[in-house]
Amino acid sequence: ADMDLFGDLRRMNKRQLYYQVLNFAMIVSSALMIWKGLIVVTGSESPIVVVLSGSMEPAFHRGDLLFLTNFHDDPIRAGEIVVFKVEGRDIPIVHRVIKVHEKGNGNIKFLTKGDNNEVDDRGLYKEGQNWLEKKDVVGRARGFLPYVGMVTIIMNDYPKFKYALLAVMGAYVLLKRES
């Protein structure tokens, strides 16, 4: 089967191959531009995140896609769902704000907890940290699409699936005939 594939590629003229590669590059750069645009519009470095754990059920389930904004003038309120980063952890956490302390100078400290968790998040924060501050927040949930992010979870859980998917997509782009 491998020989057929290479024969096909050889028969396809160089111009067509070049065209397909350019086409692919256009798709990738468009996606990046849209992503950058979203970052600017939403004020969040990660405007879209996938829920990876069940800690927020039943509000959000694994695989739900969340849309975030992060406007600094917006006050953080108890009951809001925030996405925050903790030092020493790569993946941001999506949890609900349960307590807010506002100081006179406008500084805010707050505590979070997963709806489905027994205890608050102090065990997740870095050692000696009891509260989150605004600088820890990546964004705040503004809307979601259920289960759309399952593909991301499958790719995280089964790395081989990711490579298979990329191979299939690559082959499709290269071999797609102009109809």
Short mmCIF file of C-alpha atoms in Angstrom, two decimals:
data_model
loop_
_atom_site.label_atom_id
_atom_site.label_comp_id
_atom_site.label_asym_id
_atom_site.label_seq_id
_atom_site.Cartn_x
_atom_site.Cartn_y
_atom_site.Cartn_z
CA ALA A 1 0.00 0.00 0.00
CA ASP A 2 2.96 2.32 0.73
CA MET A 3 4.22 2.02 -2.84
CA ASP A 4 0.84 3.11 -4.24
CA LEU A 5 0.89 6.21 -2.07
CA PHE A 6 4.33 7.26 -3.30
CA GLY A 7 3.36 6.51 -6.90
CA ASP A 8 0.33 8.75 -6.44
CA LEU A 9 2.48 11.50 -5.00
CA ARG A 10 4.97 11.24 -7.85
CA ARG A 11 2.22 11.33 -10.47
CA MET A 12 0.68 14.39 -8.89
CA ASN A 13 2.48 17.26 -10.51
CA LYS A 14 4.70 19.51 -8.43
CA ARG A 15 2.46 22.50 -8.92
CA GLN A 16 -0.51 20.68 -7.41
CA LEU A 17 1.56 19.54 -4.45
CA TYR A 18 2.84 23.08 -3.97
CA TYR A 19 -0.73 24.32 -4.13
CA GLN A 20 -1.87 21.85 -1.47
CA VAL A 21 1.00 22.77 0.85
CA LEU A 22 0.15 26.47 0.45
CA ASN A 23 -3.51 25.69 1.05
CA PHE A 24 -2.62 23.89 4.27
CA ALA A 25 -0.38 26.77 5.40
CA MET A 26 -3.26 29.20 4.76
CA ILE A 27 -5.63 27.14 6.92
CA VAL A 28 -3.10 26.98 9.76
CA SER A 29 -2.29 30.70 9.62
CA SER A 30 -6.00 31.62 9.49
CA ALA A 31 -6.61 29.54 12.58
CA LEU A 32 -3.70 31.26 14.35
CA MET A 33 -5.00 34.69 13.34
CA ILE A 34 -8.48 33.89 14.65
CA TRP A 35 -6.91 32.66 17.91
CA LYS A 36 -4.83 35.84 18.30
CA GLY A 37 -7.92 37.92 17.52
CA LEU A 38 -9.87 36.11 20.21
CA ILE A 39 -7.06 36.77 22.71
CA VAL A 40 -7.24 40.50 21.96
CA VAL A 41 -11.05 40.66 22.02
CA THR A 42 -11.53 38.60 25.19
CA GLY A 43 -8.50 39.87 27.13
CA SER A 44 -7.69 36.25 28.01
CA GLU A 45 -4.49 34.42 27.05
CA SER A 46 -6.61 31.24 26.65
CA PRO A 47 -9.99 32.36 25.23
CA ILE A 48 -11.14 28.75 24.82
CA VAL A 49 -10.40 25.89 27.23
CA VAL A 50 -11.54 22.30 27.54
CA VAL A 51 -12.77 20.96 30.89
CA LEU A 52 -10.47 18.01 31.68
CA SER A 53 -11.84 16.76 35.01
CA GLY A 54 -15.21 16.04 36.57
CA SER A 55 -14.65 18.46 39.46
CA MET A 56 -17.26 20.96 38.19
CA GLU A 57 -20.10 18.53 37.48
CA PRO A 58 -23.01 19.00 37.05
CA ALA A 59 -22.30 22.59 35.85
CA PHE A 60 -19.62 21.44 33.39
CA HIS A 61 -18.59 17.97 32.31
CA ARG A 62 -15.32 16.55 30.97
CA GLY A 63 -14.98 17.60 27.36
CA ASP A 64 -17.08 20.76 27.59
CA LEU A 65 -15.56 23.68 25.72
CA LEU A 66 -15.56 26.94 27.72
CA PHE A 67 -15.37 30.43 26.28
CA LEU A 68 -13.49 32.85 28.52
CA THR A 69 -13.09 36.58 28.89
CA ASN A 70 -10.71 38.30 31.25
CA PHE A 71 -11.47 42.01 31.53
CA HIS A 72 -9.50 43.50 34.39
CA ASP A 73 -12.09 46.14 35.25
CA ASP A 74 -14.72 43.45 35.82
CA PRO A 75 -14.92 42.73 39.54
CA ILE A 76 -14.65 39.06 40.49
CA ARG A 77 -17.71 37.91 42.40
CA ALA A 78 -18.49 34.86 44.50
CA GLY A 79 -20.36 32.27 42.47
CA GLU A 80 -18.47 33.09 39.29
CA ILE A 81 -16.58 30.36 37.45
CA VAL A 82 -12.93 31.24 36.86
CA VAL A 83 -10.02 29.54 35.14
CA PHE A 84 -6.80 30.01 37.08
CA LYS A 85 -3.17 28.99 36.92
CA VAL A 86 -1.19 27.73 39.88
CA GLU A 87 2.60 27.92 40.03
CA GLY A 88 4.12 24.54 39.32
CA ARG A 89 1.12 23.26 37.36
CA ASP A 90 0.93 23.44 33.57
CA ILE A 91 -2.79 23.05 33.14
CA PRO A 92 -5.16 25.78 34.34
CA ILE A 93 -8.02 24.79 36.64
CA VAL A 94 -11.71 25.66 36.10
CA HIS A 95 -13.49 26.19 39.46
CA ARG A 96 -16.08 28.39 41.14
CA VAL A 97 -15.23 31.37 43.36
CA ILE A 98 -16.69 30.74 46.82
CA LYS A 99 -15.23 33.64 48.87
CA VAL A 100 -14.00 37.11 47.94
CA HIS A 101 -12.01 39.53 50.11
CA GLU A 102 -11.83 43.07 48.78
CA LYS A 103 -9.30 45.44 50.30
CA GLY A 104 -9.71 49.19 50.40
CA ASN A 105 -7.06 49.73 47.71
CA GLY A 106 -9.05 47.59 45.26
CA ASN A 107 -6.91 44.48 45.68
CA ILE A 108 -8.96 41.32 45.66
CA LYS A 109 -8.19 37.92 47.12
CA PHE A 110 -10.49 35.00 46.59
CA LEU A 111 -10.93 31.29 47.24
CA THR A 112 -12.15 28.70 44.73
CA LYS A 113 -13.67 25.22 44.88
CA GLY A 114 -14.88 22.63 42.38
CA ASP A 115 -18.66 22.14 42.63
CA ASN A 116 -18.14 18.39 42.78
CA ASN A 117 -15.25 18.52 45.29
CA GLU A 118 -15.63 18.09 49.04
CA VAL A 119 -13.04 20.70 49.97
CA ASP A 120 -11.90 24.09 48.69
CA ASP A 121 -8.85 24.48 46.45
CA ARG A 122 -6.28 25.44 49.08
CA GLY A 123 -4.69 22.01 48.61
CA LEU A 124 -4.16 22.84 44.92
CA TYR A 125 -2.60 26.27 45.38
CA LYS A 126 1.16 26.52 45.75
CA GLU A 127 2.55 25.86 49.22
CA GLY A 128 1.70 28.61 51.69
CA GLN A 129 -0.79 30.26 49.31
CA ASN A 130 -4.27 30.53 50.81
CA TRP A 131 -5.90 32.88 48.32
CA LEU A 132 -5.86 33.57 44.59
CA GLU A 133 -5.34 37.06 43.18
CA LYS A 134 -6.40 38.60 39.90
CA LYS A 135 -3.01 37.87 38.34
CA ASP A 136 -3.67 34.13 38.76
CA VAL A 137 -6.83 34.26 36.66
CA VAL A 138 -6.61 33.21 33.01
CA GLY A 139 -10.24 33.99 32.35
CA ARG A 140 -13.85 33.69 33.41
CA ALA A 141 -16.38 31.34 31.90
CA ARG A 142 -18.85 33.23 29.72
CA GLY A 143 -20.38 30.35 27.79
CA PHE A 144 -19.78 26.73 26.86
CA LEU A 145 -20.39 24.05 24.24
CA PRO A 146 -21.06 20.61 25.73
CA TYR A 147 -18.63 17.77 24.93
CA VAL A 148 -17.02 19.43 21.87
CA GLY A 149 -13.64 19.12 23.57
CA MET A 150 -13.83 15.32 23.87
CA VAL A 151 -11.39 15.05 20.94
CA THR A 152 -8.80 16.97 23.01
CA ILE A 153 -9.31 14.61 25.95
CA ILE A 154 -9.01 11.52 23.76
CA MET A 155 -5.79 12.95 22.27
CA ASN A 156 -4.43 13.63 25.80
CA ASP A 157 -5.38 10.19 27.09
CA TYR A 158 -4.31 8.27 23.97
CA PRO A 159 -1.31 9.96 22.31
CA LYS A 160 -1.29 7.36 19.50
CA PHE A 161 -4.76 8.52 18.46
CA LYS A 162 -3.36 12.02 18.02
CA TYR A 163 -0.67 10.84 15.60
CA ALA A 164 -3.18 8.71 13.68
CA LEU A 165 -5.50 11.71 13.34
CA LEU A 166 -2.66 13.97 12.18
CA ALA A 167 -1.52 11.34 9.65
CA VAL A 168 -5.05 10.99 8.25
CA MET A 169 -5.46 14.78 8.01
CA GLY A 170 -2.07 15.16 6.34
CA ALA A 171 -2.81 12.41 3.82
CA TYR A 172 -6.21 13.93 3.09
CA VAL A 173 -4.74 17.36 2.37
CA LEU A 174 -2.02 15.93 0.14
CA LEU A 175 -4.18 13.52 -1.85
CA LYS A 176 -7.34 15.57 -2.19
CA ARG A 177 -7.89 16.00 -5.91
CA GLU A 178 -9.21 19.27 -7.21
CA SER A 179 -12.82 18.46 -8.03
#
